[in-house]
Amino acid sequence: MKQGTRNIRIAILGLGAMGTALAQTLLNKGITPLVWNRSEEKTRNLSLQGAVACKTSTEAIVSADLIVLCLLDNGIVRHLLEPDKLQLEGKILINLTNGTPGQANDLAAWAESARCRYIDGGIMAIPPMIGSADALIIYSGNEEGFNIAAPFLNLFATSRFLGNDPGLAALNDLALLSCMYGLMGGFIHAAALLKQAELPARSFVPLATSCVSGMLPALEQLAEQIDTRTYEKDVVSNLQMQAVGYRNLLDTTEALAVNPALVAPMHKLMLGAIAKGFDRADLSAIIEVIA
Ligand code: NDP
C-alpha cells in the first residue's frame, strides 16, 4: 500500500454477511476499520480484533475519509447519508449495496451536491471469496475517488473500473445477475425433473457442469449476431428445431407434474421470434421480441 494511503480512515457501514467479510478482510490485512451496524452485536467480534465500533452511523461517517456502504438497499443508504448536518465534503463514498442504475445516478447527483465523490460498486462474489483475487467487484462513478480508494478496494477483490457513468456498475451487475439466475433457475428446473425420477440433483452435476462449460464459447457468436442483427449468420442450430426440442422439455415437465414457471416463458419467446420470420435464425433472434 502506498505511503499516504495509510492515513486514510476507512469505515464500513453495514455488517451483514458481506459487510462483515469486507471488514474482516481489512483486519486480516492489518488495516483498522471503523465499523457500524444497526444491530450492535455484529460489531463485537470485529472490535475484539481491533476494529473501532461506532455507536451511530453518523459517528462512523464523520470520522472516516473513505466510507464503504454495504446495506440491504439504497433507501437505507440514502437515509444514513442524509442527516441535515452531516459534513461529507471531500469524502469518498463507495456504495457496494446492490441497486439499480437509476439509484446510482441519483446518489451520484446527490453526492455531487454534498461535494463528495461517489463510486457505485457491484460485488460479483459471495462473502467467503472476499479477500481473494477470485472475487470481482465492478465499479463506476468518480474516477479520481476510485483511484484514491483503489489500494483498499484491491484488498477486497479484483477491482474493475467500468467508467464515469455512475450507473454502469449497477447495470453490469444486474446483467450478470440475469446470467446467473438463468443458469441457476435452469439447474433447479432440471433437478425438479430428475427428482420425479428419484435421481438426486448431485448425480447430475458432472453432466451439467461439462455441458454448460462447453457452451460458454457460444456466447461470442450470440453477442456478434445480436450486435450486428445478423441472427441468420453461421447458424448451426436453427430456432425452428430448437422450439421443437423445447416443446419436448415442456411436455415432459407437464408429464412429470413439475411446475413449468421457470422454463415456460422461453418457449413463448421462441414462437414469437418464429412468427416474425426468424425460424431459420439462431436463438439470439428472440431479442427482437423482447427489446
Ligand atoms: P445481510 O442481509 O446479511 O445484511 C443486511 C445489512 O443491512 C445488515 O447490516 C442489516 O443490519 C442492514 N440493514 C437492513 N435493514 C436496515 C435498516 N432499516 N437500517 C439500517 N441497516 C439495515 O445482507 P448481505 O450483507 O449479504 O448483503 C449486503 C449487500 O451486499 C446487498 O446489497 C447484497 O446484494 C450485496 N451482496 C451480497 C452478496 C452475498 O452473497 N451475501 C453477494 C453480492 C452482493 P442488521 O444486522 O441490523 O439487520
mmCIF file of C-alpha atoms and ligand atoms in Angstrom:
data_model
loop_
_atom_site.group_PDB
_atom_site.id
_atom_site.type_symbol
_atom_site.label_atom_id
_atom_site.label_comp_id
_atom_site.label_asym_id
_atom_site.label_seq_id
_atom_site.Cartn_x
_atom_site.Cartn_y
_atom_site.Cartn_z
ATOM 1 C CA MET A 1 0.000 0.000 0.000
ATOM 2 C CA LYS A 2 1.329 3.465 -0.979
ATOM 3 C CA GLN A 3 2.754 5.890 1.564
ATOM 4 C CA GLY A 4 -0.037 8.336 2.452
ATOM 5 C CA THR A 5 -2.771 5.803 1.862
ATOM 6 C CA ARG A 6 -2.171 4.550 5.400
ATOM 7 C CA ASN A 7 -3.501 7.851 6.774
ATOM 8 C CA ILE A 8 -6.863 7.340 5.117
ATOM 9 C CA ARG A 9 -9.506 6.274 7.639
ATOM 10 C CA ILE A 10 -11.961 3.766 6.287
ATOM 11 C CA ALA A 11 -15.419 2.998 7.641
ATOM 12 C CA ILE A 12 -17.645 0.048 6.818
ATOM 13 C CA LEU A 13 -21.355 0.680 7.331
ATOM 14 C CA GLY A 14 -23.463 -2.481 7.363
ATOM 15 C CA LEU A 15 -22.113 -5.670 8.901
ATOM 16 C CA GLY A 16 -24.343 -8.274 7.328
ATOM 17 C CA ALA A 17 -22.692 -11.323 5.772
ATOM 18 C CA MET A 18 -20.962 -9.180 3.141
ATOM 19 C CA GLY A 19 -20.051 -6.103 5.210
ATOM 20 C CA THR A 20 -18.548 -8.385 7.872
ATOM 21 C CA ALA A 21 -16.433 -10.124 5.217
ATOM 22 C CA LEU A 22 -15.210 -6.717 3.966
ATOM 23 C CA ALA A 23 -14.313 -5.522 7.480
ATOM 24 C CA GLN A 24 -12.683 -8.855 8.349
ATOM 25 C CA THR A 25 -10.553 -8.637 5.197
ATOM 26 C CA LEU A 26 -9.241 -5.215 6.200
ATOM 27 C CA LEU A 27 -8.382 -6.528 9.664
ATOM 28 C CA ASN A 28 -6.650 -9.558 8.133
ATOM 29 C CA LYS A 29 -4.524 -7.166 6.039
ATOM 30 C CA GLY A 30 -3.537 -5.087 9.070
ATOM 31 C CA ILE A 31 -5.939 -2.181 8.496
ATOM 32 C CA THR A 32 -8.129 -0.952 11.349
ATOM 33 C CA PRO A 33 -11.588 -0.026 10.056
ATOM 34 C CA LEU A 34 -14.297 1.954 11.776
ATOM 35 C CA VAL A 35 -17.418 -0.192 11.753
ATOM 36 C CA TRP A 36 -21.103 0.452 12.287
ATOM 37 C CA ASN A 37 -24.160 -1.768 12.159
ATOM 38 C CA ARG A 38 -27.791 -1.198 13.101
ATOM 39 C CA SER A 39 -27.695 -4.211 15.435
ATOM 40 C CA GLU A 40 -24.704 -3.514 17.586
ATOM 41 C CA GLU A 41 -23.857 -7.137 18.399
ATOM 42 C CA LYS A 42 -22.421 -7.646 14.895
ATOM 43 C CA THR A 43 -19.604 -5.212 15.724
ATOM 44 C CA ARG A 44 -18.434 -7.271 18.724
ATOM 45 C CA ASN A 45 -16.256 -9.915 17.083
ATOM 46 C CA LEU A 46 -14.655 -7.288 14.838
ATOM 47 C CA SER A 47 -13.922 -4.902 17.713
ATOM 48 C CA LEU A 48 -12.303 -7.775 19.658
ATOM 49 C CA GLN A 49 -9.867 -7.914 16.732
ATOM 50 C CA GLY A 50 -9.194 -4.166 16.849
ATOM 51 C CA ALA A 51 -11.920 -2.593 14.675
ATOM 52 C CA VAL A 52 -13.312 0.669 16.070
ATOM 53 C CA ALA A 53 -17.028 0.186 16.697
ATOM 54 C CA CYS A 54 -19.080 3.369 16.239
ATOM 55 C CA LYS A 55 -22.277 3.939 18.194
ATOM 56 C CA THR A 56 -24.011 5.706 15.311
ATOM 57 C CA SER A 57 -23.728 5.749 11.528
ATOM 58 C CA THR A 58 -23.082 9.498 11.734
ATOM 59 C CA GLU A 59 -20.092 8.911 14.011
ATOM 60 C CA ALA A 60 -18.634 6.413 11.502
ATOM 61 C CA ILE A 61 -19.257 8.735 8.550
ATOM 62 C CA VAL A 62 -17.807 11.898 10.069
ATOM 63 C CA SER A 63 -14.740 10.037 11.413
ATOM 64 C CA ALA A 64 -13.783 8.454 8.085
ATOM 65 C CA ASP A 65 -12.341 9.663 4.770
ATOM 66 C CA LEU A 66 -13.457 6.617 2.823
ATOM 67 C CA ILE A 67 -16.913 5.258 3.578
ATOM 68 C CA VAL A 68 -17.944 1.818 2.338
ATOM 69 C CA LEU A 69 -21.686 1.177 2.425
ATOM 70 C CA CYS A 70 -22.931 -2.407 2.268
ATOM 71 C CA LEU A 71 -26.584 -2.465 3.257
ATOM 72 C CA LEU A 72 -29.780 -4.180 2.295
ATOM 73 C CA ASP A 73 -30.936 -1.485 -0.129
ATOM 74 C CA ASN A 74 -30.275 2.036 -1.326
ATOM 75 C CA GLY A 75 -33.215 3.506 0.593
ATOM 76 C CA ILE A 76 -31.243 2.706 3.749
ATOM 77 C CA VAL A 77 -28.052 4.143 2.221
ATOM 78 C CA ARG A 78 -29.818 7.413 1.461
ATOM 79 C CA HIS A 79 -31.325 7.524 4.939
ATOM 80 C CA LEU A 80 -27.905 7.055 6.583
ATOM 81 C CA LEU A 81 -26.208 9.705 4.443
ATOM 82 C CA GLU A 82 -28.813 12.413 4.649
ATOM 83 C CA PRO A 83 -28.943 13.769 8.186
ATOM 84 C CA ASP A 84 -29.019 17.539 7.719
ATOM 85 C CA LYS A 85 -25.814 18.490 9.431
ATOM 86 C CA LEU A 86 -23.659 15.660 8.112
ATOM 87 C CA GLN A 87 -20.467 17.131 6.609
ATOM 88 C CA LEU A 88 -19.468 14.982 3.654
ATOM 89 C CA GLU A 89 -17.287 17.432 1.755
ATOM 90 C CA GLY A 90 -14.113 15.774 0.403
ATOM 91 C CA LYS A 91 -15.120 12.280 1.480
ATOM 92 C CA ILE A 92 -15.218 9.277 -0.814
ATOM 93 C CA LEU A 93 -18.334 7.108 -0.772
ATOM 94 C CA ILE A 94 -18.071 3.553 -2.060
ATOM 95 C CA ASN A 95 -21.550 2.086 -2.262
ATOM 96 C CA LEU A 96 -21.442 -1.710 -2.553
ATOM 97 C CA THR A 97 -25.170 -2.074 -1.882
ATOM 98 C CA ASN A 98 -27.000 -3.795 -4.722
ATOM 99 C CA GLY A 99 -29.196 -1.304 -6.566
ATOM 100 C CA THR A 100 -30.420 -0.008 -9.914
ATOM 101 C CA PRO A 101 -28.591 2.286 -12.366
ATOM 102 C CA GLY A 102 -31.231 4.947 -11.612
ATOM 103 C CA GLN A 103 -30.484 4.777 -7.890
ATOM 104 C CA ALA A 104 -26.743 5.031 -8.585
ATOM 105 C CA ASN A 105 -27.281 8.108 -10.766
ATOM 106 C CA ASP A 106 -29.485 9.751 -8.103
ATOM 107 C CA LEU A 107 -26.953 9.029 -5.350
ATOM 108 C CA ALA A 108 -24.099 10.363 -7.516
ATOM 109 C CA ALA A 109 -26.002 13.591 -8.237
ATOM 110 C CA TRP A 110 -26.828 13.969 -4.568
ATOM 111 C CA ALA A 111 -23.166 13.292 -3.603
ATOM 112 C CA GLU A 112 -22.000 15.955 -6.022
ATOM 113 C CA SER A 113 -24.289 18.468 -4.336
ATOM 114 C CA ALA A 114 -22.784 17.384 -0.989
ATOM 115 C CA ARG A 115 -19.280 17.853 -2.539
ATOM 116 C CA CYS A 116 -18.164 14.308 -2.010
ATOM 117 C CA ARG A 117 -17.039 11.688 -4.506
ATOM 118 C CA TYR A 118 -19.414 8.804 -5.246
ATOM 119 C CA ILE A 119 -18.452 5.422 -6.609
ATOM 120 C CA ASP A 120 -21.010 2.688 -7.100
ATOM 121 C CA GLY A 121 -19.925 -0.940 -6.918
ATOM 122 C CA GLY A 122 -21.310 -4.367 -7.707
ATOM 123 C CA ILE A 123 -19.900 -7.341 -5.838
ATOM 124 C CA MET A 124 -19.646 -10.384 -8.091
ATOM 125 C CA ALA A 125 -18.732 -12.801 -5.311
ATOM 126 C CA ILE A 126 -20.061 -14.371 -2.150
ATOM 127 C CA PRO A 127 -18.697 -13.427 1.299
ATOM 128 C CA PRO A 128 -16.205 -16.332 1.695
ATOM 129 C CA MET A 129 -14.497 -15.213 -1.553
ATOM 130 C CA ILE A 130 -13.844 -11.669 -0.289
ATOM 131 C CA GLY A 131 -10.112 -11.077 0.210
ATOM 132 C CA SER A 132 -9.106 -13.295 -2.719
ATOM 133 C CA ALA A 133 -8.284 -12.325 -6.295
ATOM 134 C CA ASP A 134 -11.006 -14.738 -7.496
ATOM 135 C CA ALA A 135 -13.602 -12.302 -6.193
ATOM 136 C CA LEU A 136 -14.524 -9.495 -8.597
ATOM 137 C CA ILE A 137 -16.007 -6.107 -7.748
ATOM 138 C CA ILE A 138 -17.002 -3.780 -10.576
ATOM 139 C CA TYR A 139 -17.081 -0.018 -10.033
ATOM 140 C CA SER A 140 -18.237 3.129 -11.812
ATOM 141 C CA GLY A 141 -18.541 6.805 -10.973
ATOM 142 C CA ASN A 142 -15.951 9.313 -9.781
ATOM 143 C CA GLU A 143 -12.639 8.066 -11.206
ATOM 144 C CA GLU A 144 -10.430 10.285 -9.070
ATOM 145 C CA GLY A 145 -12.117 8.930 -5.934
ATOM 146 C CA PHE A 146 -11.806 5.385 -7.238
ATOM 147 C CA ASN A 147 -8.054 5.806 -7.818
ATOM 148 C CA ILE A 148 -7.551 7.072 -4.274
ATOM 149 C CA ALA A 149 -9.624 4.216 -2.830
ATOM 150 C CA ALA A 150 -8.152 1.504 -5.110
ATOM 151 C CA PRO A 151 -5.375 0.331 -2.729
ATOM 152 C CA PHE A 152 -8.106 -0.544 -0.187
ATOM 153 C CA LEU A 153 -10.608 -1.847 -2.712
ATOM 154 C CA ASN A 154 -7.986 -4.156 -4.209
ATOM 155 C CA LEU A 155 -7.735 -5.883 -0.831
ATOM 156 C CA PHE A 156 -11.393 -6.937 -1.077
ATOM 157 C CA ALA A 157 -11.246 -8.406 -4.565
ATOM 158 C CA THR A 158 -10.028 -7.860 -8.094
ATOM 159 C CA SER A 159 -11.363 -4.396 -8.913
ATOM 160 C CA ARG A 160 -12.584 -3.355 -12.337
ATOM 161 C CA PHE A 161 -13.485 0.291 -13.032
ATOM 162 C CA LEU A 162 -16.063 0.467 -15.834
ATOM 163 C CA GLY A 163 -16.313 4.218 -16.403
ATOM 164 C CA ASN A 164 -17.532 7.587 -15.142
ATOM 165 C CA ASP A 165 -21.241 6.918 -15.648
ATOM 166 C CA PRO A 166 -22.306 6.046 -12.072
ATOM 167 C CA GLY A 167 -24.999 3.615 -13.287
ATOM 168 C CA LEU A 168 -22.621 1.385 -15.258
ATOM 169 C CA ALA A 169 -21.615 -0.879 -12.371
ATOM 170 C CA ALA A 170 -25.252 -1.486 -11.360
ATOM 171 C CA LEU A 171 -26.284 -2.161 -14.959
ATOM 172 C CA ASN A 172 -23.486 -4.703 -15.451
ATOM 173 C CA ASP A 173 -24.114 -6.200 -12.017
ATOM 174 C CA LEU A 174 -27.800 -6.756 -12.855
ATOM 175 C CA ALA A 175 -26.899 -8.097 -16.316
ATOM 176 C CA LEU A 176 -24.611 -10.631 -14.629
ATOM 177 C CA LEU A 177 -27.393 -11.480 -12.173
ATOM 178 C CA SER A 178 -29.591 -12.187 -15.186
ATOM 179 C CA CYS A 179 -26.975 -14.679 -16.468
ATOM 180 C CA MET A 180 -26.603 -16.203 -13.027
ATOM 181 C CA TYR A 181 -30.325 -16.660 -12.346
ATOM 182 C CA GLY A 182 -30.850 -18.047 -15.858
ATOM 183 C CA LEU A 183 -28.251 -20.706 -15.119
ATOM 184 C CA MET A 184 -29.332 -21.432 -11.540
ATOM 185 C CA GLY A 185 -33.033 -21.419 -12.452
ATOM 186 C CA GLY A 186 -32.339 -23.847 -15.306
ATOM 187 C CA PHE A 187 -30.447 -26.113 -12.940
ATOM 188 C CA ILE A 188 -33.224 -26.056 -10.342
ATOM 189 C CA HIS A 189 -35.784 -26.968 -13.008
ATOM 190 C CA ALA A 190 -33.512 -29.805 -14.155
ATOM 191 C CA ALA A 191 -33.228 -31.015 -10.557
ATOM 192 C CA ALA A 192 -37.048 -30.984 -10.251
ATOM 193 C CA LEU A 193 -37.372 -33.202 -13.352
ATOM 194 C CA LEU A 194 -34.748 -35.627 -12.034
ATOM 195 C CA LYS A 195 -36.344 -35.669 -8.588
ATOM 196 C CA GLN A 196 -39.544 -37.078 -10.105
ATOM 197 C CA ALA A 197 -37.432 -39.972 -11.412
ATOM 198 C CA GLU A 198 -35.859 -40.296 -7.938
ATOM 199 C CA LEU A 199 -32.478 -39.175 -9.233
ATOM 200 C CA PRO A 200 -30.529 -36.916 -6.863
ATOM 201 C CA ALA A 201 -29.511 -33.472 -8.161
ATOM 202 C CA ARG A 202 -25.944 -34.245 -7.104
ATOM 203 C CA SER A 203 -25.708 -37.089 -9.625
ATOM 204 C CA PHE A 204 -26.472 -34.604 -12.402
ATOM 205 C CA VAL A 205 -23.777 -32.057 -11.513
ATOM 206 C CA PRO A 206 -20.884 -33.569 -13.549
ATOM 207 C CA LEU A 207 -23.054 -33.764 -16.679
ATOM 208 C CA ALA A 208 -24.437 -30.234 -16.195
ATOM 209 C CA THR A 209 -21.007 -28.752 -15.493
ATOM 210 C CA SER A 210 -19.407 -30.264 -18.549
ATOM 211 C CA CYS A 211 -22.314 -29.329 -20.844
ATOM 212 C CA VAL A 212 -22.595 -25.732 -19.559
ATOM 213 C CA SER A 213 -18.822 -25.111 -19.762
ATOM 214 C CA GLY A 214 -18.799 -26.488 -23.297
ATOM 215 C CA MET A 215 -21.476 -24.000 -24.284
ATOM 216 C CA LEU A 216 -19.791 -20.882 -22.932
ATOM 217 C CA PRO A 217 -17.874 -20.110 -26.152
ATOM 218 C CA ALA A 218 -21.258 -19.868 -27.946
ATOM 219 C CA LEU A 219 -21.826 -16.556 -26.117
ATOM 220 C CA GLU A 220 -19.332 -14.890 -28.504
ATOM 221 C CA GLN A 221 -21.402 -15.871 -31.526
ATOM 222 C CA LEU A 222 -24.704 -14.874 -29.910
ATOM 223 C CA ALA A 223 -23.209 -11.491 -28.998
ATOM 224 C CA GLU A 224 -21.906 -10.942 -32.536
ATOM 225 C CA GLN A 225 -25.311 -11.818 -34.034
ATOM 226 C CA ILE A 226 -27.093 -9.514 -31.554
ATOM 227 C CA ASP A 227 -24.734 -6.554 -32.050
ATOM 228 C CA THR A 228 -24.920 -6.784 -35.846
ATOM 229 C CA ARG A 229 -28.546 -8.027 -36.014
ATOM 230 C CA THR A 230 -27.358 -10.895 -38.215
ATOM 231 C CA TYR A 231 -29.264 -13.677 -36.475
ATOM 232 C CA GLU A 232 -29.093 -15.940 -39.509
ATOM 233 C CA LYS A 233 -25.289 -15.822 -39.768
ATOM 234 C CA ASP A 234 -23.419 -19.128 -39.270
ATOM 235 C CA VAL A 235 -26.480 -20.850 -37.785
ATOM 236 C CA VAL A 236 -25.961 -24.484 -36.835
ATOM 237 C CA SER A 237 -28.996 -24.819 -34.526
ATOM 238 C CA ASN A 238 -31.977 -23.084 -36.079
ATOM 239 C CA LEU A 239 -34.829 -21.745 -33.988
ATOM 240 C CA GLN A 240 -37.490 -23.984 -35.571
ATOM 241 C CA MET A 241 -35.517 -27.049 -34.499
ATOM 242 C CA GLN A 242 -34.805 -25.588 -31.036
ATOM 243 C CA ALA A 243 -38.509 -24.824 -30.480
ATOM 244 C CA VAL A 244 -39.412 -28.464 -31.189
ATOM 245 C CA GLY A 245 -36.836 -29.659 -28.650
ATOM 246 C CA TYR A 246 -38.084 -27.081 -26.171
ATOM 247 C CA ARG A 247 -41.676 -28.315 -26.635
ATOM 248 C CA ASN A 248 -40.414 -31.767 -25.610
ATOM 249 C CA LEU A 249 -38.950 -30.207 -22.469
ATOM 250 C CA LEU A 250 -42.320 -28.612 -21.644
ATOM 251 C CA ASP A 251 -44.281 -31.799 -22.411
ATOM 252 C CA THR A 252 -42.007 -33.831 -20.132
ATOM 253 C CA THR A 253 -42.273 -31.150 -17.444
ATOM 254 C CA GLU A 254 -46.051 -31.498 -17.578
ATOM 255 C CA ALA A 255 -45.936 -35.303 -17.665
ATOM 256 C CA LEU A 256 -43.772 -35.296 -14.531
ATOM 257 C CA ALA A 257 -46.150 -32.840 -12.810
ATOM 258 C CA VAL A 258 -43.413 -30.213 -12.427
ATOM 259 C CA ASN A 259 -44.392 -26.539 -12.406
ATOM 260 C CA PRO A 260 -43.125 -25.057 -15.712
ATOM 261 C CA ALA A 261 -42.851 -21.488 -14.365
ATOM 262 C CA LEU A 262 -39.054 -21.389 -14.618
ATOM 263 C CA VAL A 263 -38.863 -22.517 -18.238
ATOM 264 C CA ALA A 264 -42.177 -21.774 -19.982
ATOM 265 C CA PRO A 265 -41.511 -18.117 -20.994
ATOM 266 C CA MET A 266 -38.580 -19.019 -23.254
ATOM 267 C CA HIS A 267 -40.787 -21.203 -25.454
ATOM 268 C CA LYS A 268 -43.281 -18.363 -25.928
ATOM 269 C CA LEU A 269 -40.436 -16.100 -26.993
ATOM 270 C CA MET A 270 -39.122 -18.671 -29.453
ATOM 271 C CA LEU A 271 -42.563 -18.937 -31.030
ATOM 272 C CA GLY A 272 -42.793 -15.135 -31.103
ATOM 273 C CA ALA A 273 -39.497 -14.893 -32.995
ATOM 274 C CA ILE A 274 -40.556 -17.666 -35.396
ATOM 275 C CA ALA A 275 -43.811 -15.775 -36.045
ATOM 276 C CA LYS A 276 -41.671 -12.792 -37.015
ATOM 277 C CA GLY A 277 -39.905 -14.916 -39.634
ATOM 278 C CA PHE A 278 -36.832 -15.962 -37.670
ATOM 279 C CA ASP A 279 -37.403 -19.722 -37.976
ATOM 280 C CA ARG A 280 -34.004 -20.264 -39.695
ATOM 281 C CA ALA A 281 -32.239 -17.877 -37.312
ATOM 282 C CA ASP A 282 -30.299 -18.610 -34.142
ATOM 283 C CA LEU A 283 -31.687 -18.341 -30.585
ATOM 284 C CA SER A 284 -30.250 -14.797 -30.496
ATOM 285 C CA ALA A 285 -33.249 -13.692 -32.615
ATOM 286 C CA ILE A 286 -35.546 -13.745 -29.584
ATOM 287 C CA ILE A 287 -34.006 -10.417 -28.607
ATOM 288 C CA GLU A 288 -36.172 -8.962 -31.398
ATOM 289 C CA VAL A 289 -39.224 -9.983 -29.365
ATOM 290 C CA ILE A 290 -38.080 -8.548 -26.031
ATOM 291 C CA ALA A 291 -36.133 -5.373 -26.887
HETATM 292 P P1 NDP B 1 -27.465 -9.189 5.046
HETATM 293 O O1 NDP B 1 -28.916 -9.459 4.992
HETATM 294 O O2 NDP B 1 -26.571 -10.204 5.660
HETATM 295 O O3 NDP B 1 -27.216 -7.783 5.812
HETATM 296 C C1 NDP B 1 -28.039 -6.681 5.566
HETATM 297 C C2 NDP B 1 -27.428 -5.470 6.239
HETATM 298 O O4 NDP B 1 -28.329 -4.339 6.074
HETATM 299 C C3 NDP B 1 -27.230 -5.644 7.750
HETATM 300 O O5 NDP B 1 -26.100 -4.900 8.144
HETATM 301 C C4 NDP B 1 -28.512 -5.043 8.288
HETATM 302 O O6 NDP B 1 -28.414 -4.617 9.631
HETATM 303 C C5 NDP B 1 -28.634 -3.847 7.364
HETATM 304 N N1 NDP B 1 -29.975 -3.284 7.400
HETATM 305 C C6 NDP B 1 -31.130 -3.866 6.984
HETATM 306 N N2 NDP B 1 -32.175 -3.025 7.186
HETATM 307 C C7 NDP B 1 -31.652 -1.903 7.758
HETATM 308 C C8 NDP B 1 -32.209 -0.668 8.190
HETATM 309 N N3 NDP B 1 -33.513 -0.415 8.068
HETATM 310 N N4 NDP B 1 -31.384 0.276 8.704
HETATM 311 C C9 NDP B 1 -30.039 0.031 8.820
HETATM 312 N N5 NDP B 1 -29.444 -1.123 8.431
HETATM 313 C C10 NDP B 1 -30.246 -2.074 7.897
HETATM 314 O O7 NDP B 1 -27.010 -8.871 3.552
HETATM 315 P P2 NDP B 1 -25.551 -9.008 2.910
HETATM 316 O O8 NDP B 1 -24.540 -8.455 3.833
HETATM 317 O O9 NDP B 1 -25.401 -10.380 2.385
HETATM 318 O O10 NDP B 1 -25.731 -8.036 1.645
HETATM 319 C C11 NDP B 1 -25.409 -6.642 1.723
HETATM 320 C C12 NDP B 1 -25.269 -6.124 0.291
HETATM 321 O O11 NDP B 1 -24.250 -6.877 -0.366
HETATM 322 C C13 NDP B 1 -26.574 -6.309 -0.524
HETATM 323 O O12 NDP B 1 -26.801 -5.201 -1.324
HETATM 324 C C14 NDP B 1 -26.270 -7.533 -1.365
HETATM 325 O O13 NDP B 1 -26.982 -7.560 -2.593
HETATM 326 C C15 NDP B 1 -24.766 -7.372 -1.603
HETATM 327 N N6 NDP B 1 -24.178 -8.654 -1.969
HETATM 328 C C16 NDP B 1 -24.299 -9.741 -1.127
HETATM 329 C C17 NDP B 1 -23.816 -10.976 -1.541
HETATM 330 C C18 NDP B 1 -23.938 -12.194 -0.677
HETATM 331 O O14 NDP B 1 -23.738 -13.300 -1.195
HETATM 332 N N7 NDP B 1 -24.229 -12.064 0.637
HETATM 333 C C19 NDP B 1 -23.187 -11.145 -2.874
HETATM 334 C C20 NDP B 1 -23.044 -9.916 -3.613
HETATM 335 C C21 NDP B 1 -23.548 -8.751 -3.190
HETATM 336 P P3 NDP B 1 -28.836 -5.626 10.818
HETATM 337 O O15 NDP B 1 -27.647 -6.531 11.020
HETATM 338 O O16 NDP B 1 -29.093 -4.723 11.980
HETATM 339 O O17 NDP B 1 -30.057 -6.370 10.365
#
